Amino acid sequence: MTTTHPITAPPGEDLLPWRDPEFIKAPWPWFARVREEYPFLKLEDGTIVITRYDDITEHLKSTSLVAVPPQGIGDSPWASNLNSVLLTEGERHSRIHKSFRKWLTPKATKGMADVAADSARAALDRMGPDGIIDAHRDLGVQPAQDAMAAALGIPREDGMPYILATNQTMDSLGWEPTEDEKTRAWEGFGFMMFNADRLIHAKRQNPGDGLLDAMIQIADDGGLTERELKESIQILWGSAAHNPGYCMASALADLAAYPEAWQEYRSNPDARTAIINEAFRRALPEVLVDRYTTEPYEIRGYTIPANTQIRFILGAAVRDEEVFRDPDGFDWTRPPAASMAIAFGAGTHSCCGQGVARVEMRAVLDVLAEGVRKIEVIGEPKWVFSDRHRNCEGLTVRLS
């Protein structure tokens, strides 16, 4: 297929000002323009930017595109995850994923959903008569962290430190990260790796029958290296709070802003899956993902050379007007084909815990639906955004 669209920005014009605070806060207008006028955009450094939904769903699945540049990642703090499912390929990726995959299936996550629901009920029981609650921590982060602790077979802990550490690591994935951002990312990874070591050591001293026990046994049998085990536990334990916690905060903010959606959720159980899908579409924990070509690769009739970075802008794709009517609104009545957003990526490196995030959000929202008629946001939420990711560090709501 050929295209008549230009592929480079007009001289002197920055179509995607990655470091601009206004862009970081709400990049949707910039994304919309690039999606409409430059669906195949080549930046000055040779990076290719892809923004349309159909293009992203087709090409992000390609096994010839990899998550780590062929020349390596240099001094990036994300070298801390080079032995994990995030940054491995092929047989090694499959082997590491297999070590925990069956624990994240829909059947296996039923127990995690029950734990998340109980955690949410306990938070509501602690809530004062004014109905005010730290919703991000008590209804998002902690239910997810408690559920993962139960699956791993370890004691429950406060999930908020992992949110803060994850935010530090994500900043270094942005466009041209500063030395300060890299330093903070190393500190974040240091915190999470220390805790992964601590959990593994404690489990070896007090074995049980959880996921961590199973993975330690796989490592002892030679199926995982000690480093692969450690990085896998760091991801499972830390990300339990990250994506589910943020998605829950975003959903609650949306359900407060669109009370008709919450009333539909409460009164019509058949609509709940569609409402949750729409909440995930709008939450979008990662605004974009980077992939790299290992050989010449064609998109929209253009041949991209090997060793080229491709930025797939998920934030543009999930608001593509060709797929999502009223893309900036909250519309849970979209046709099913337009509701399966790619908020968790696609292909080999799609978020392996997205099923967990789905069942936990459903579990917590179902608990709220039992008695909460109205959700109100109190004060200003503390959103933490970069050009690469979106998260939360504080959301207070009143439930009545």
Coordinates of C-alpha atoms in Angstrom, one line a residue, residues 43-282:
L43 CA 11.5 12.0 13.1
E44 CA 14.8 13.8 12.6
D45 CA 16.7 11.0 14.3
G46 CA 15.2 8.4 12.1
T47 CA 12.6 7.1 14.6
I48 CA 9.4 6.1 12.9
V49 CA 6.1 7.0 14.7
I50 CA 2.9 5.0 14.0
T51 CA -0.4 6.3 15.3
R52 CA -3.4 4.6 13.6
Y53 CA -5.3 1.8 15.3
D54 CA -5.3 -0.6 12.4
D55 CA -1.6 -0.1 11.8
I56 CA -0.7 -0.6 15.4
T57 CA -2.8 -3.7 15.9
E58 CA -1.3 -5.2 12.8
H59 CA 2.4 -4.4 13.3
L60 CA 2.9 -4.4 17.1
K61 CA 2.3 -8.2 17.0
S62 CA 5.1 -8.8 14.6
T63 CA 7.7 -11.2 16.0
S64 CA 10.4 -9.6 13.8
L65 CA 10.2 -6.5 16.0
V66 CA 12.0 -6.6 19.3
A67 CA 11.8 -4.7 22.6
V68 CA 15.5 -4.0 22.9
P69 CA 17.6 -2.2 20.2
P70 CA 20.0 -4.6 18.5
Q71 CA 22.9 -2.5 19.7
G72 CA 21.8 -2.8 23.3
I73 CA 20.5 -0.3 25.8
G74 CA 23.7 1.2 27.1
D75 CA 23.5 2.8 30.6
S76 CA 19.7 2.7 30.7
P77 CA 18.4 1.7 34.2
W78 CA 16.2 -0.8 32.4
A79 CA 19.2 -3.0 32.1
S80 CA 17.7 -4.2 35.4
N81 CA 15.0 -6.1 33.4
L82 CA 17.1 -7.6 30.6
N83 CA 16.5 -11.1 32.1
S84 CA 12.7 -10.7 32.3
V85 CA 9.8 -11.2 30.0
L86 CA 9.8 -7.5 29.4
L87 CA 13.1 -7.4 27.4
T88 CA 13.7 -11.0 26.2
E89 CA 12.7 -12.6 23.0
G90 CA 12.0 -16.0 21.4
E91 CA 12.6 -19.2 23.4
R92 CA 14.0 -17.4 26.4
H93 CA 11.0 -15.2 26.7
S94 CA 8.7 -18.2 26.4
R95 CA 10.6 -20.1 29.0
I96 CA 10.5 -17.3 31.5
H97 CA 6.8 -16.6 30.8
K98 CA 6.0 -20.3 31.2
S99 CA 7.3 -20.2 34.8
F100 CA 4.3 -18.2 36.0
R101 CA 1.8 -18.1 33.0
K102 CA -0.6 -20.7 34.4
W103 CA -1.0 -18.7 37.6
L104 CA -2.4 -15.8 35.7
T105 CA -5.1 -17.6 33.7
P106 CA -8.8 -16.6 34.1
K107 CA -9.4 -19.7 36.3
A108 CA -6.4 -19.1 38.5
T109 CA -7.2 -15.4 38.9
K110 CA -10.6 -16.2 40.4
G111 CA -8.9 -16.6 43.8
M112 CA -7.1 -13.3 43.3
A113 CA -10.4 -11.6 42.6
D114 CA -11.8 -12.9 45.8
V115 CA -8.9 -11.5 47.8
A116 CA -9.2 -8.1 46.1
A117 CA -12.9 -8.0 46.9
D118 CA -12.2 -8.8 50.6
S119 CA -9.5 -6.1 50.7
A120 CA -11.9 -3.6 49.3
R121 CA -14.6 -4.5 51.8
A122 CA -12.2 -4.2 54.6
A123 CA -11.3 -0.7 53.4
L124 CA -14.9 0.3 53.2
D125 CA -15.4 -1.0 56.8
R126 CA -12.6 1.3 58.0
M127 CA -14.1 4.3 56.2
G128 CA -15.6 7.0 58.4
P129 CA -19.2 8.3 58.3
D130 CA -18.3 11.0 55.9
G131 CA -17.6 8.4 53.2
I132 CA -14.2 9.9 52.3
I133 CA -11.5 7.3 51.3
D134 CA -8.1 7.3 49.8
A135 CA -9.4 5.5 46.8
H136 CA -6.1 5.0 44.9
R137 CA -4.4 3.3 47.9
D138 CA -7.4 1.5 49.5
L139 CA -9.4 0.5 46.4
G140 CA -6.8 0.3 43.8
V141 CA -3.3 -0.4 45.0
Q142 CA -3.9 -2.4 48.1
P143 CA -6.5 -4.9 46.8
A144 CA -4.1 -5.6 43.9
Q145 CA -1.1 -6.0 46.1
D146 CA -3.0 -8.2 48.6
A147 CA -4.2 -10.4 45.7
M148 CA -0.7 -10.9 44.3
A149 CA 0.6 -11.6 47.8
A150 CA -1.9 -14.4 48.2
A151 CA -1.0 -15.8 44.8
L152 CA 2.8 -15.6 45.5
G153 CA 2.2 -17.1 49.0
I154 CA 3.8 -14.3 50.9
P155 CA 2.7 -11.9 53.6
R156 CA 0.7 -8.8 52.6
E157 CA 2.5 -5.5 52.5
D158 CA 1.8 -1.8 51.8
G159 CA 1.7 -1.4 48.0
M160 CA 2.4 2.3 47.9
P161 CA 6.2 2.2 48.1
Y162 CA 6.1 0.1 44.9
I163 CA 4.0 2.7 43.2
L164 CA 6.6 5.4 44.0
A165 CA 9.5 3.2 42.9
T166 CA 7.8 2.2 39.7
N167 CA 7.2 5.9 38.8
Q168 CA 10.9 6.5 39.3
T169 CA 11.8 3.8 36.9
M170 CA 9.2 4.8 34.2
D171 CA 10.5 8.3 33.9
S172 CA 13.8 7.0 32.5
L173 CA 11.9 5.4 29.6
G174 CA 10.9 8.9 28.3
W175 CA 12.3 10.8 25.4
E176 CA 15.9 11.7 26.1
P177 CA 15.8 11.2 29.9
T178 CA 18.0 13.4 32.0
E179 CA 20.8 12.2 34.2
D180 CA 18.6 12.9 37.3
E181 CA 15.8 10.8 35.9
K182 CA 18.2 8.0 35.2
T183 CA 19.6 8.2 38.8
R184 CA 16.1 8.1 40.2
A185 CA 15.3 5.1 38.1
W186 CA 18.3 3.2 39.4
E187 CA 17.2 4.0 42.9
G188 CA 13.7 2.7 42.1
F189 CA 15.0 -0.5 40.6
G190 CA 17.4 -0.9 43.6
F191 CA 14.4 -0.7 46.0
M192 CA 12.4 -3.3 44.0
M193 CA 15.4 -5.6 43.5
F194 CA 16.2 -5.5 47.1
N195 CA 12.7 -6.5 48.0
A196 CA 12.7 -9.3 45.4
D197 CA 15.8 -10.7 47.0
R198 CA 14.2 -10.4 50.4
L199 CA 11.0 -12.2 49.4
I200 CA 13.0 -15.0 47.7
H201 CA 15.2 -15.5 50.7
A202 CA 12.3 -15.5 53.1
K203 CA 10.4 -18.0 51.0
R204 CA 13.4 -20.4 50.8
Q205 CA 13.5 -20.3 54.6
N206 CA 9.7 -20.8 54.9
P207 CA 8.4 -22.7 51.9
G208 CA 4.8 -23.1 51.0
D209 CA 2.6 -23.8 48.0
G210 CA 2.3 -20.4 46.2
L211 CA 3.5 -19.0 42.9
L212 CA 6.9 -18.0 44.4
D213 CA 7.4 -21.5 45.7
A214 CA 6.7 -22.9 42.3
M215 CA 9.1 -20.5 40.6
I216 CA 11.9 -21.2 43.1
Q217 CA 11.5 -24.9 42.4
I218 CA 11.7 -24.2 38.7
A219 CA 14.9 -22.3 39.3
D220 CA 16.3 -25.0 41.5
D221 CA 15.6 -27.5 38.7
G222 CA 17.5 -25.4 36.2
G223 CA 14.5 -23.9 34.4
L224 CA 15.3 -20.3 35.5
T225 CA 18.5 -18.6 36.4
E226 CA 18.6 -16.9 39.7
R227 CA 18.6 -13.5 37.9
E228 CA 15.6 -14.5 35.8
L229 CA 13.8 -15.5 39.0
K230 CA 14.7 -12.3 40.8
E231 CA 13.6 -10.0 37.9
S232 CA 10.4 -12.0 37.4
I233 CA 9.5 -11.6 41.1
Q234 CA 10.3 -7.9 40.9
I235 CA 7.9 -7.5 38.1
L236 CA 5.1 -9.6 39.5
W237 CA 5.3 -8.0 43.0
G238 CA 5.8 -4.5 41.9
S239 CA 3.4 -4.4 38.9
A240 CA 0.6 -5.8 41.0
A241 CA 0.2 -2.3 42.4
H242 CA 1.2 -0.3 39.3
N243 CA -1.2 -1.0 36.4
P244 CA -4.2 -2.2 38.5
G245 CA -3.8 0.6 40.9
Y246 CA -3.7 3.3 38.3
C247 CA -6.4 1.8 36.2
M248 CA -8.7 1.6 39.2
A249 CA -8.0 5.3 40.1
S250 CA -8.7 6.3 36.5
A251 CA -11.9 4.3 36.4
L252 CA -13.2 5.9 39.7
A253 CA -12.4 9.4 38.4
D254 CA -14.3 8.5 35.2
L255 CA -17.3 7.1 37.0
A256 CA -17.4 10.2 39.1
A257 CA -17.3 12.4 36.0
Y258 CA -19.9 10.2 34.2
P259 CA -22.4 9.3 36.9
E260 CA -24.7 7.7 34.3
A261 CA -22.1 5.1 33.6
W262 CA -21.9 4.2 37.3
Q263 CA -25.7 4.0 37.6
E264 CA -25.6 1.6 34.6
Y265 CA -22.9 -0.4 36.2
R266 CA -24.9 -0.8 39.4
S267 CA -28.2 -1.6 37.8
N268 CA -27.2 -3.7 34.8
P269 CA -24.6 -6.4 35.4
D270 CA -24.7 -7.3 31.6
A271 CA -23.1 -3.9 30.9
R272 CA -20.2 -4.2 33.4
T273 CA -17.7 -5.8 31.1
A274 CA -18.2 -3.0 28.5
I275 CA -17.9 -0.3 31.1
I276 CA -14.6 -1.8 32.4
N277 CA -13.3 -2.1 28.8
E278 CA -14.1 1.6 28.3
A279 CA -12.3 2.5 31.6
F280 CA -9.2 0.6 30.5
R281 CA -9.3 2.4 27.1
R282 CA -9.2 5.7 28.7

